[in-house]
Amino acid sequence: MKQWPLVLLGFVVIAAWPLLTSDVFLQRLGALVLLSAISASAWNLLGGYAGQVSVGHSVYFGAGAYASLVCFTHFGWPPIAGAPVGMLVSMLIAAVVGTPTFRLRGHYFSMATIAAAELARILAANVPLLGAAVGLMGPPVPRSAWDLSFISPIPYHYLFLAVLTLLLALTWQMQRSKMGFYLAAIRGGDRAARSLGVPVLRYKLYALLLSAAFTSLAGSLYAVMIGFVDPDSGLGILISVKMVIVAALGGAGTLFGPLVGAIILIPLEETTNAMFGGSGTGVTFIIYGAIIVLIARFRPGGVADLWHSLITRGRRGAARGA
Amino acid sequence: MILLQVVVSGLLMGAVYALFSSGLTLIWGMMNVVNFAHGDFVMLAMYAAFFAYTLLHLGPAVFIPGAALLLFVLGVVVYLGLVRHIARGPMLAQILGTFGLALVLRYAAFWAFSANFVSLPDTLVGGTFELGGLRIEASRLLGGVLALVITIGMHLVLTRTMLGSRVLAVAEDRQAAMLMGIRPDRMQALAWGVGAASTGIAGALIALFFYISPTVGESLALIAFVVVCLGGFGSVPGALIAGLAIGVIQALSAYLIGAVYQDVVVFALFLLVLWIRPQGLMGTL
Amino acid sequence: MLLEARDLTKVFGGFRAVGGASLDVAEGEIVGLIGPNGAGKSTFFNCLAGDNPPTTGTIRFRGQDVTKATPEAHARAGMARTFQVPVTFEDMSVAENVMVGAFLRHGHRAAARRVAEEVLAFTGLDHLADTRAGSLGTPGRKRLEIARALATEPVMLLLDEALAGLTPAEVRLAIELVRRIQQRGITIVIVEHIMEVILSLAERAVVFHQGRVIAEGAPRDVVDNPEVVAAYLGHHMKRVRRG
Ligand SMILES: Nc1ncnc2c1ncn2[C@@H]1O[C@H](COP(=O)(O)OP(=O)(O)OP(=O)(O)O)[C@@H](O)[C@H]1O
Ligand SMILES: [Mg+2]
């Protein structure tokens, strides 16, 4: 990769962000961008790299969010202690749901993931243990530092940055290894991949397990920061859709695509929410919808694709100049 | 007796499901593109019916064909402006394209019509009457019967007419159809128009007895997907049978387990079927 | 025998695409599979490669029963194949495509890279290594499919019309490539419509017609067999004669 200096610069800016401003809105924005980048990067492992477009990842996000607050509500644990529980549960769900759904191709797969997510949402809304339609709350006042309950968004910013860095490092490693090549082959076509000895089902499952675990972690982090989850905020279809949009805008199947997507979309969302108040969600999603229609129509590769064509054009220009 | 009542109302609802699912199945089977905005097409048709009645004082005899016409135009426009360009692109682009459209339609409706539930007056068509001990709402009967007739009519047009066979030829093999002098683009635009129009009729019919809200399309779309997957892509008769079955299953589970679980049963059944038969109940894919 | 396929049938719905075809292939051979369009050659290949298991019949490869084995198990056992309609991984570069194959026997990136480079040089694709596979034309894709298959280090290679659509000059290059592959000790079964190819490459030709083997033997003799001539009609007949 020849873009290391740029990556380093980006990292420094993101790391310094909350210290550059004293505006809490902007500090909070930084944390939310990172959180969204985590969940979209997690989705990207399966949806981007392996090309299996899941529109049901809210199941894993919700599992993480609920696990944290269930552990708090029923056992009095600090919410973050529920994160590994959520990751385990998510991987279990992934193994049970994923194995059969992977035999489905293309749209069938997406359809099945939506149905599974919707099933989970309706069930959660009717199980008293999960707070039913009302949802669950985190600790109202921090009992100890382990509750990770802060007024300032800054600690969350660094917590999320650490997780995102870990996830991206892992993804980078994966992308360069046999698994990365195999997932790309699967995205290119099951049939050809299998003819070259790629155990397609097994690798799809690996990607899903990894993806589910990190999506769940994102859910737990969300619950830790916001201190509340209900069926819509944890398991709603829009949660899944947002992961897809963020990743696709930046560039699905690229390392930094989801982060770039989050940097563009989350400020947009928060600004419209702040501007339009309660009806802001509506406006946000009209804009979201319009953006993805435009991506699909004109730039299916997202910003990453645009970037590449700009670079190659630049190089060609330079070569001509020389 | 109550059980019979439940089954009959399930069948009537199921006929409407069959109708708006046939629109989806036509498009899906024809070009292997899923319209994720399908439910929102239904929602638009419902609002069209509602405003035709409340603002223009038009009755069902006018607003049902009106909704069909409106949605026909929408279907053709969406095909020409968007779907034609993404149909042969990557999967992700196809999903994003129509999903984005769904979001725009849904939240534009939120914005324009507010999140409040509205509905047409119960008495717009008849009211309720007794038939052999069964209590039946006239609006549901009208909806069910009309939907059944139109679905069967659509099947006949597809299989028995020249135009229908041209549409099916494009679905079967685009290249071969082109060699026979058929213009696939036109046929696909037509399929989108007709698919959307049937959705329009279904929406106007549902509006007669169902609440209307910007998000109503979300759950209806999921039902349509289930119906299409079970019935087999592109199969109108499959959609009919699966639609009726889903209507009855929903009604029975609402009666036996509770209304909140009616969709749980449907989705669980759907996943189960997909796992046992990944190609759908009647599909050959 | 390296490969023994006995009485394979493949039925689609009610249609018998392959109806009781057998084929033995000895180590080191080049066998040519010919037959008119729709004769069932590709379907037979798909059965052999585990892509679409036969309805009835048995397949033994290197002494193992592989009738119901998956395509990935076939690849691991040493059977590689190309597709009649090439399916390259379009988003990846040519070298990366080949590396996917190489990873079958070499888990490490550096080793896979080395194997890929060697195969690219062998197949004459080295100058295209960093080109996106999606931007290749049909001849390039066909060659890339062969390279990718070779990277799995196979014992046997199934080529389904790997030379179709090439210009006469490209065909000569491809024939030469297939020869060099055989010299590496790889057994080859090749489906081909171009008679020139079968005549100059194959030691033995097997003729398919309506899902059955109707003739088998030295390519020269098979081409003159009246039953074979009858099976080919119209322009196919001319091609056979010219050969
Ligand atoms: N999946 C399938 N379902 C139904 N019929 C099929 C299927 N695959 C192939 N067939 C049919 O089986 C017959 C044999 O096809 P096949 O592709 O094996 O022929 P072929 O000898 O390879 O012909 P060609 O020289 O044109 O490649 C054809 O009539 C074809 O239409
Ligand atoms: Mg063939």
CSV table of N, CA and C in Angstrom, one decimal, chain C residues 123-183:
chain,number,residue,atom,x,y,z
C,123,THR,N,2.4,-19.8,-18.7
C,123,THR,CA,1.3,-19.6,-19.6
C,123,THR,C,1.4,-18.3,-20.4
C,124,GLY,N,2.5,-17.6,-20.3
C,124,GLY,CA,2.7,-16.4,-21.1
C,124,GLY,C,1.7,-15.3,-20.7
C,125,LEU,N,1.4,-15.2,-19.4
C,125,LEU,CA,0.5,-14.2,-18.9
C,125,LEU,C,1.2,-13.2,-18.1
C,126,ASP,N,2.5,-13.4,-17.9
C,126,ASP,CA,3.3,-12.5,-16.9
C,126,ASP,C,3.2,-11.0,-17.2
C,127,HIS,N,3.1,-10.7,-18.5
C,127,HIS,CA,3.0,-9.2,-18.7
C,127,HIS,C,1.6,-8.6,-18.3
C,128,LEU,N,0.7,-9.5,-18.1
C,128,LEU,CA,-0.7,-9.0,-17.7
C,128,LEU,C,-0.9,-9.2,-16.2
C,129,ALA,N,0.1,-9.5,-15.4
C,129,ALA,CA,-0.1,-9.9,-14.0
C,129,ALA,C,-0.9,-8.9,-13.2
C,130,ASP,N,-0.7,-7.6,-13.4
C,130,ASP,CA,-1.4,-6.6,-12.6
C,130,ASP,C,-2.7,-6.1,-13.3
C,131,THR,N,-3.1,-6.7,-14.4
C,131,THR,CA,-4.3,-6.2,-15.1
C,131,THR,C,-5.5,-6.8,-14.3
C,132,ARG,N,-6.6,-6.0,-14.3
C,132,ARG,CA,-7.8,-6.4,-13.7
C,132,ARG,C,-8.4,-7.5,-14.6
C,133,ALA,N,-8.8,-8.7,-14.0
C,133,ALA,CA,-9.3,-9.8,-14.9
C,133,ALA,C,-10.5,-9.4,-15.7
C,134,GLY,N,-11.3,-8.5,-15.1
C,134,GLY,CA,-12.5,-8.1,-15.8
C,134,GLY,C,-12.2,-7.3,-17.1
C,135,SER,N,-11.0,-6.8,-17.2
C,135,SER,CA,-10.8,-6.0,-18.5
C,135,SER,C,-10.1,-6.9,-19.6
C,136,LEU,N,-10.0,-8.2,-19.3
C,136,LEU,CA,-9.4,-9.1,-20.4
C,136,LEU,C,-10.5,-9.4,-21.4
C,137,GLY,N,-10.1,-9.7,-22.6
C,137,GLY,CA,-11.0,-10.3,-23.6
C,137,GLY,C,-11.2,-11.8,-23.4
C,138,THR,N,-12.0,-12.4,-24.2
C,138,THR,CA,-12.3,-13.8,-24.1
C,138,THR,C,-11.0,-14.7,-24.2
C,139,PRO,N,-10.1,-14.4,-25.2
C,139,PRO,CA,-8.9,-15.3,-25.2
C,139,PRO,C,-8.1,-15.2,-23.9
C,140,GLY,N,-8.0,-13.9,-23.4
C,140,GLY,CA,-7.2,-13.7,-22.1
C,140,GLY,C,-7.9,-14.5,-21.0
C,141,ARG,N,-9.2,-14.4,-20.9
C,141,ARG,CA,-9.9,-15.1,-19.8
C,141,ARG,C,-9.7,-16.6,-19.9
C,142,LYS,N,-9.8,-17.1,-21.1
C,142,LYS,CA,-9.6,-18.6,-21.3
C,142,LYS,C,-8.2,-19.0,-20.8
C,143,ARG,N,-7.2,-18.2,-21.2
C,143,ARG,CA,-5.9,-18.5,-20.8
C,143,ARG,C,-5.7,-18.4,-19.3
C,144,LEU,N,-6.4,-17.4,-18.7
C,144,LEU,CA,-6.3,-17.2,-17.3
C,144,LEU,C,-6.9,-18.3,-16.5
C,145,GLU,N,-8.0,-18.9,-17.1
C,145,GLU,CA,-8.7,-20.0,-16.4
C,145,GLU,C,-7.7,-21.2,-16.4
C,146,ILE,N,-7.0,-21.4,-17.5
C,146,ILE,CA,-6.0,-22.5,-17.5
C,146,ILE,C,-4.9,-22.3,-16.5
C,147,ALA,N,-4.5,-21.0,-16.4
C,147,ALA,CA,-3.4,-20.7,-15.5
C,147,ALA,C,-3.9,-21.0,-14.1
C,148,ARG,N,-5.1,-20.5,-13.7
C,148,ARG,CA,-5.6,-20.6,-12.4
C,148,ARG,C,-5.7,-22.1,-12.0
C,149,ALA,N,-6.2,-22.9,-13.0
C,149,ALA,CA,-6.3,-24.4,-12.8
C,149,ALA,C,-4.9,-25.0,-12.6
C,150,LEU,N,-3.9,-24.6,-13.3
C,150,LEU,CA,-2.6,-25.1,-13.2
C,150,LEU,C,-2.0,-24.8,-11.8
C,151,ALA,N,-2.4,-23.6,-11.3
C,151,ALA,CA,-1.8,-23.2,-10.0
C,151,ALA,C,-2.3,-24.1,-8.9
C,152,THR,N,-3.3,-24.9,-9.1
C,152,THR,CA,-3.8,-25.9,-8.1
C,152,THR,C,-2.9,-27.1,-8.1
C,153,GLU,N,-1.9,-27.1,-9.0
C,153,GLU,CA,-1.0,-28.3,-9.2
C,153,GLU,C,-1.7,-29.6,-9.4
C,154,PRO,N,-2.5,-29.7,-10.5
C,154,PRO,CA,-3.4,-30.8,-10.7
C,154,PRO,C,-2.6,-32.0,-11.3
C,155,VAL,N,-3.3,-33.2,-11.2
C,155,VAL,CA,-2.8,-34.4,-11.9
C,155,VAL,C,-3.5,-34.5,-13.2
C,156,MET,N,-4.7,-33.9,-13.2
C,156,MET,CA,-5.5,-34.0,-14.4
C,156,MET,C,-6.2,-32.7,-14.7
C,157,LEU,N,-6.3,-32.4,-16.0
C,157,LEU,CA,-6.9,-31.1,-16.3
C,157,LEU,C,-8.0,-31.3,-17.3
C,158,LEU,N,-9.2,-30.8,-17.0
C,158,LEU,CA,-10.4,-30.9,-17.9
C,158,LEU,C,-10.6,-29.5,-18.6
C,159,LEU,N,-10.4,-29.5,-19.9
C,159,LEU,CA,-10.6,-28.3,-20.6
C,159,LEU,C,-11.9,-28.3,-21.4
C,160,ASP,N,-12.8,-27.4,-21.1
C,160,ASP,CA,-14.1,-27.3,-21.8
C,160,ASP,C,-14.0,-26.2,-22.9
C,161,GLU,N,-13.7,-26.6,-24.1
C,161,GLU,CA,-13.7,-25.6,-25.2
C,161,GLU,C,-12.8,-24.4,-24.8
C,162,ALA,N,-11.6,-24.7,-24.3
C,162,ALA,CA,-10.7,-23.7,-23.9
C,162,ALA,C,-10.1,-22.9,-25.1
C,163,LEU,N,-10.3,-23.4,-26.3
C,163,LEU,CA,-9.7,-22.8,-27.5
C,163,LEU,C,-10.8,-22.2,-28.4
C,164,ALA,N,-12.1,-22.3,-28.0
C,164,ALA,CA,-13.1,-21.7,-28.8
C,164,ALA,C,-13.0,-20.2,-28.8
C,165,GLY,N,-13.3,-19.6,-30.0
C,165,GLY,CA,-13.3,-18.2,-30.1
C,165,GLY,C,-12.0,-17.6,-30.3
C,166,LEU,N,-10.9,-18.4,-30.4
C,166,LEU,CA,-9.6,-17.8,-30.6
C,166,LEU,C,-9.3,-17.7,-32.1
C,167,THR,N,-8.4,-16.8,-32.5
C,167,THR,CA,-8.0,-16.7,-33.9
C,167,THR,C,-7.1,-17.8,-34.2
C,168,PRO,N,-6.9,-18.2,-35.5
C,168,PRO,CA,-6.0,-19.3,-35.8
C,168,PRO,C,-4.6,-19.2,-35.2
C,169,ALA,N,-4.1,-18.0,-35.2
C,169,ALA,CA,-2.8,-17.8,-34.6
C,169,ALA,C,-2.8,-18.1,-33.1
C,170,GLU,N,-3.9,-17.6,-32.4
C,170,GLU,CA,-4.0,-17.9,-31.0
C,170,GLU,C,-4.2,-19.4,-30.7
C,171,VAL,N,-5.0,-20.0,-31.6
C,171,VAL,CA,-5.2,-21.5,-31.5
C,171,VAL,C,-3.9,-22.2,-31.5
C,172,ARG,N,-3.0,-21.8,-32.5
C,172,ARG,CA,-1.7,-22.5,-32.5
C,172,ARG,C,-0.9,-22.3,-31.2
C,173,LEU,N,-0.9,-21.1,-30.7
C,173,LEU,CA,-0.3,-20.9,-29.4
C,173,LEU,C,-0.9,-21.7,-28.3
C,174,ALA,N,-2.2,-21.8,-28.3
C,174,ALA,CA,-2.9,-22.6,-27.3
C,174,ALA,C,-2.5,-24.1,-27.4
C,175,ILE,N,-2.5,-24.6,-28.6
C,175,ILE,CA,-2.1,-26.0,-28.8
C,175,ILE,C,-0.8,-26.2,-28.2
C,176,GLU,N,0.1,-25.3,-28.5
C,176,GLU,CA,1.5,-25.5,-28.0
C,176,GLU,C,1.5,-25.5,-26.5
C,177,LEU,N,0.6,-24.6,-25.9
C,177,LEU,CA,0.6,-24.6,-24.4
C,177,LEU,C,0.0,-25.9,-23.9
C,178,VAL,N,-1.0,-26.4,-24.5
C,178,VAL,CA,-1.5,-27.7,-24.0
C,178,VAL,C,-0.5,-28.8,-24.1
C,179,ARG,N,0.3,-28.8,-25.1
C,179,ARG,CA,1.4,-29.8,-25.2
C,179,ARG,C,2.4,-29.6,-24.1
C,180,ARG,N,2.7,-28.4,-23.8
C,180,ARG,CA,3.7,-28.2,-22.7
C,180,ARG,C,3.1,-28.6,-21.4
C,181,ILE,N,1.8,-28.4,-21.2
C,181,ILE,CA,1.1,-28.9,-20.0
C,181,ILE,C,1.3,-30.4,-19.9
C,182,GLN,N,1.0,-31.1,-21.0
C,182,GLN,CA,1.1,-32.5,-21.0
C,182,GLN,C,2.6,-33.0,-20.6
C,183,GLN,N,3.5,-32.2,-21.2
C,183,GLN,CA,4.9,-32.6,-20.9
C,183,GLN,C,5.3,-32.5,-19.4
